[in-house]
mmCIF file of C-alpha atoms in Angstrom:
data_model
loop_
_atom_site.group_PDB
_atom_site.id
_atom_site.type_symbol
_atom_site.label_atom_id
_atom_site.label_comp_id
_atom_site.label_asym_id
_atom_site.label_seq_id
_atom_site.Cartn_x
_atom_site.Cartn_y
_atom_site.Cartn_z
ATOM 1 C CA MET F 5 -74.863 2.379 32.483
ATOM 2 C CA PRO F 6 -71.405 1.912 31.264
ATOM 3 C CA ARG F 7 -69.557 3.473 29.244
ATOM 4 C CA VAL F 8 -68.417 1.414 26.062
ATOM 5 C CA TYR F 9 -65.978 2.232 23.356
ATOM 6 C CA LEU F 10 -65.915 0.161 20.170
ATOM 7 C CA GLY F 11 -63.253 0.514 17.541
ATOM 8 C CA LEU F 12 -64.309 0.676 13.688
ATOM 9 C CA GLY F 13 -62.155 -0.072 10.620
ATOM 10 C CA SER F 14 -62.700 -0.884 6.777
ATOM 11 C CA ASN F 15 -60.334 -1.246 3.868
ATOM 12 C CA ILE F 16 -62.940 -2.031 1.657
ATOM 13 C CA GLU F 17 -64.840 1.329 0.058
ATOM 14 C CA ARG F 18 -63.957 2.719 3.200
ATOM 15 C CA GLU F 19 -66.219 5.569 3.576
ATOM 16 C CA ARG F 20 -69.233 3.655 2.721
ATOM 17 C CA TYR F 21 -69.161 0.904 4.938
ATOM 18 C CA LEU F 22 -67.893 2.997 8.030
ATOM 19 C CA ALA F 23 -70.779 5.280 7.573
ATOM 20 C CA ALA F 24 -72.833 2.140 6.940
ATOM 21 C CA GLY F 25 -71.227 1.141 10.439
ATOM 22 C CA LEU F 26 -72.207 4.225 12.436
ATOM 23 C CA ASP F 27 -75.470 4.121 11.184
ATOM 24 C CA ALA F 28 -75.956 0.634 12.519
ATOM 25 C CA LEU F 29 -74.823 1.728 15.941
ATOM 26 C CA GLU F 30 -77.004 4.784 16.079
ATOM 27 C CA ALA F 31 -80.015 2.634 14.773
ATOM 28 C CA LEU F 32 -79.168 0.053 18.156
ATOM 29 C CA TYR F 33 -77.679 2.515 20.659
ATOM 30 C CA GLY F 34 -78.626 5.921 19.897
ATOM 31 C CA HIS F 35 -76.166 8.780 20.594
ATOM 32 C CA LEU F 36 -72.789 8.292 19.290
ATOM 33 C CA ASP F 37 -69.645 10.151 20.622
ATOM 34 C CA LEU F 38 -66.961 9.805 17.717
ATOM 35 C CA SER F 39 -63.380 10.161 17.457
ATOM 36 C CA PRO F 40 -61.842 11.510 14.289
ATOM 37 C CA VAL F 41 -60.824 9.084 11.781
ATOM 38 C CA TYR F 42 -57.534 7.904 10.441
ATOM 39 C CA ASP F 43 -55.754 6.364 7.485
ATOM 40 C CA CYS F 44 -53.878 3.780 8.753
ATOM 41 C CA GLU F 45 -51.721 1.006 6.998
ATOM 42 C CA ALA F 46 -52.720 -2.727 7.422
ATOM 43 C CA ILE F 47 -51.417 -4.386 10.214
ATOM 44 C CA GLY F 48 -50.400 -8.164 10.296
ATOM 45 C CA PHE F 49 -51.299 -8.419 6.413
ATOM 46 C CA SER F 50 -50.444 -6.830 2.905
ATOM 47 C CA GLY F 51 -53.520 -4.995 2.267
ATOM 48 C CA GLN F 52 -55.317 -1.548 1.449
ATOM 49 C CA PRO F 53 -55.081 0.996 4.116
ATOM 50 C CA PHE F 54 -58.040 1.140 6.664
ATOM 51 C CA LEU F 55 -60.022 4.055 7.656
ATOM 52 C CA ASN F 56 -60.001 3.731 11.377
ATOM 53 C CA MET F 57 -62.101 5.348 14.443
ATOM 54 C CA VAL F 58 -63.363 4.856 17.873
ATOM 55 C CA VAL F 59 -66.866 5.184 18.969
ATOM 56 C CA GLY F 60 -68.416 6.085 22.779
ATOM 57 C CA ILE F 61 -71.845 5.081 23.555
ATOM 58 C CA ASP F 62 -73.649 4.672 27.049
ATOM 59 C CA THR F 63 -75.748 1.328 26.870
ATOM 60 C CA GLU F 64 -77.419 -1.316 29.245
ATOM 61 C CA ALA F 65 -76.610 -4.236 26.980
ATOM 62 C CA SER F 66 -74.246 -6.704 28.316
ATOM 63 C CA VAL F 67 -71.027 -7.630 26.941
ATOM 64 C CA ALA F 68 -72.729 -10.899 25.383
ATOM 65 C CA GLU F 69 -75.646 -8.688 23.653
ATOM 66 C CA LEU F 70 -73.163 -6.050 22.377
ATOM 67 C CA ALA F 71 -70.553 -8.929 20.908
ATOM 68 C CA ARG F 72 -73.593 -10.426 19.240
ATOM 69 C CA ASP F 73 -75.065 -7.220 17.487
ATOM 70 C CA LEU F 74 -71.469 -6.184 16.472
ATOM 71 C CA ARG F 75 -71.159 -9.545 14.815
ATOM 72 C CA ARG F 76 -74.430 -9.205 13.082
ATOM 73 C CA ILE F 77 -73.397 -5.681 11.734
ATOM 74 C CA GLU F 78 -70.409 -6.964 10.374
ATOM 75 C CA THR F 79 -72.214 -9.751 8.768
ATOM 76 C CA GLU F 80 -74.828 -7.534 7.435
ATOM 77 C CA HIS F 81 -72.168 -5.601 5.601
ATOM 78 C CA GLY F 82 -70.310 -8.091 3.871
ATOM 79 C CA ARG F 83 -68.186 -9.772 6.830
ATOM 80 C CA LEU F 84 -67.820 -13.554 6.316
ATOM 81 C CA PRO F 85 -68.023 -15.356 9.770
ATOM 82 C CA ASP F 86 -65.163 -17.558 9.050
ATOM 83 C CA ALA F 87 -62.567 -14.507 8.020
ATOM 84 C CA THR F 88 -59.226 -14.916 9.016
ATOM 85 C CA ARG F 89 -58.427 -12.134 11.731
ATOM 86 C CA TYR F 90 -55.640 -10.121 9.411
ATOM 87 C CA SER F 91 -57.386 -9.804 6.196
ATOM 88 C CA PRO F 92 -59.409 -6.999 4.172
ATOM 89 C CA ARG F 93 -62.718 -6.190 5.464
ATOM 90 C CA GLN F 94 -65.592 -4.199 4.748
ATOM 91 C CA LEU F 95 -66.167 -3.335 8.227
ATOM 92 C CA ASP F 96 -64.561 -4.765 11.548
ATOM 93 C CA ILE F 97 -66.165 -3.169 14.632
ATOM 94 C CA ASP F 98 -64.306 -4.381 17.788
ATOM 95 C CA LEU F 99 -65.350 -4.121 21.552
ATOM 96 C CA LEU F 100 -62.489 -2.133 23.237
ATOM 97 C CA THR F 101 -63.794 -1.409 26.634
ATOM 98 C CA TYR F 102 -66.905 -2.307 28.730
ATOM 99 C CA GLY F 103 -67.058 0.529 31.804
ATOM 100 C CA ASP F 104 -63.992 -0.819 33.931
ATOM 101 C CA SER F 105 -64.608 -4.617 32.967
ATOM 102 C CA ALA F 106 -61.419 -6.459 32.948
ATOM 103 C CA GLY F 107 -60.650 -10.282 31.881
ATOM 104 C CA GLU F 108 -62.768 -12.798 30.491
ATOM 105 C CA VAL F 109 -66.422 -11.553 30.459
ATOM 106 C CA ASP F 110 -68.997 -13.243 28.586
ATOM 107 C CA GLY F 111 -66.164 -14.962 26.146
ATOM 108 C CA VAL F 112 -64.786 -11.378 25.419
ATOM 109 C CA GLN F 113 -61.126 -10.542 27.109
ATOM 110 C CA LEU F 114 -61.587 -6.786 28.145
ATOM 111 C CA PRO F 115 -59.991 -4.480 27.808
ATOM 112 C CA ARG F 116 -59.034 -5.278 23.965
ATOM 113 C CA ALA F 117 -54.874 -5.760 24.003
ATOM 114 C CA GLU F 118 -54.930 -3.632 20.793
ATOM 115 C CA ILE F 119 -55.386 -0.712 22.701
ATOM 116 C CA LEU F 120 -52.030 -0.607 23.974
ATOM 117 C CA THR F 121 -50.377 -1.994 20.848
ATOM 118 C CA ASN F 122 -52.123 -0.431 18.102
ATOM 119 C CA ALA F 123 -51.842 3.443 16.829
ATOM 120 C CA PHE F 124 -55.190 2.985 14.777
ATOM 121 C CA VAL F 125 -56.991 2.140 18.161
ATOM 122 C CA LEU F 126 -55.188 4.251 20.609
ATOM 123 C CA ARG F 127 -54.866 7.666 18.892
ATOM 124 C CA PRO F 128 -58.602 7.976 18.151
ATOM 125 C CA LEU F 129 -59.210 6.618 21.904
ATOM 126 C CA SER F 130 -56.776 9.225 23.252
ATOM 127 C CA GLU F 131 -58.631 11.773 21.165
ATOM 128 C CA LEU F 132 -62.368 10.842 22.074
ATOM 129 C CA ALA F 133 -61.022 10.005 25.554
ATOM 130 C CA PRO F 134 -58.291 11.665 26.810
ATOM 131 C CA GLU F 135 -58.894 11.581 30.576
ATOM 132 C CA ASP F 136 -60.278 8.167 30.983
ATOM 133 C CA ARG F 137 -57.944 5.594 32.481
ATOM 134 C CA HIS F 138 -57.274 2.249 30.781
ATOM 135 C CA PRO F 139 -58.987 -0.300 32.997
ATOM 136 C CA VAL F 140 -55.634 -2.568 33.806
ATOM 137 C CA ASP F 141 -52.886 -0.052 32.976
ATOM 138 C CA GLY F 142 -54.522 2.579 34.780
ATOM 139 C CA ARG F 143 -53.031 5.469 32.933
ATOM 140 C CA SER F 144 -55.131 7.838 30.995
ATOM 141 C CA TYR F 145 -55.790 7.106 27.286
ATOM 142 C CA ALA F 146 -53.657 10.818 26.701
ATOM 143 C CA ALA F 147 -50.966 9.421 28.792
ATOM 144 C CA LEU F 148 -50.582 6.299 26.897
ATOM 145 C CA TRP F 149 -50.526 8.122 23.745
ATOM 146 C CA ASP F 150 -47.679 10.317 24.585
ATOM 147 C CA ALA F 151 -45.850 7.178 25.521
ATOM 148 C CA PHE F 152 -46.570 5.643 22.495
ATOM 149 C CA ASP F 153 -43.660 4.500 19.729
ATOM 150 C CA ARG F 154 -45.161 6.592 16.748
ATOM 151 C CA GLU F 155 -42.974 5.999 14.608
ATOM 152 C CA SER F 156 -43.369 2.296 14.533
ATOM 153 C CA GLN F 157 -47.043 2.818 13.272
ATOM 154 C CA GLN F 158 -48.297 5.780 11.194
ATOM 155 C CA VAL F 159 -51.503 7.094 11.232
ATOM 156 C CA ARG F 160 -52.986 9.903 9.462
ATOM 157 C CA ARG F 161 -56.093 12.202 10.424
ATOM 158 C CA VAL F 162 -58.114 12.451 7.512
ATOM 159 C CA ALA F 163 -61.201 14.254 6.588
ATOM 160 C CA PHE F 164 -64.719 12.316 6.833
ATOM 161 C CA THR F 165 -68.373 13.089 6.810
ATOM 162 C CA TRP F 166 -71.462 11.382 8.507
ATOM 163 C CA ARG F 167 -75.002 12.363 7.845
ATOM 164 C CA GLY F 168 -73.544 16.251 6.622
ATOM 165 C CA ARG F 169 -71.788 16.241 10.008
ATOM 166 C CA GLU F 170 -67.898 16.671 9.568
ATOM 167 C CA ILE F 171 -66.446 14.016 12.063
ATOM 168 C CA SER F 172 -62.999 15.092 10.997
ATOM 169 C CA GLY F 173 -60.900 17.044 9.017
ATOM 170 C CA GLU F 174 -57.091 16.714 7.505
#
């Protein structure tokens, strides 16, 4: 069963929609492994800051099934199908990795390029799965974070509680 990492983000009613995304993912895939939550500046547009985190799941679902499920969850939580890439959103869920898959799989480019370029993805991933290795680069996520230019993008760990469980503290 492949290990899958998903990136979750929200900059509209952030706590509400992040929690709703976790609820929907748990209903579909069962147990979720959760990173701490980070407050992150919007990248690519001028907007409210995001809350971002990474979720790990184990699933037999194919990449195509996952992609379909993730789009449905986003749409059910207010995301417009034609929303521009860099824009405010209630809920954004990205498929970051699917096991060791690399290249285009079912129309999805894996692993997601943002792992290597965006602190809001790499930082939580490096905490959730520090020893796991990037399927193409080969370095561990902890090593990638150690080498990342942290001055270029600021992320700040924030307190977040889901279903009475403290996911992260400040």
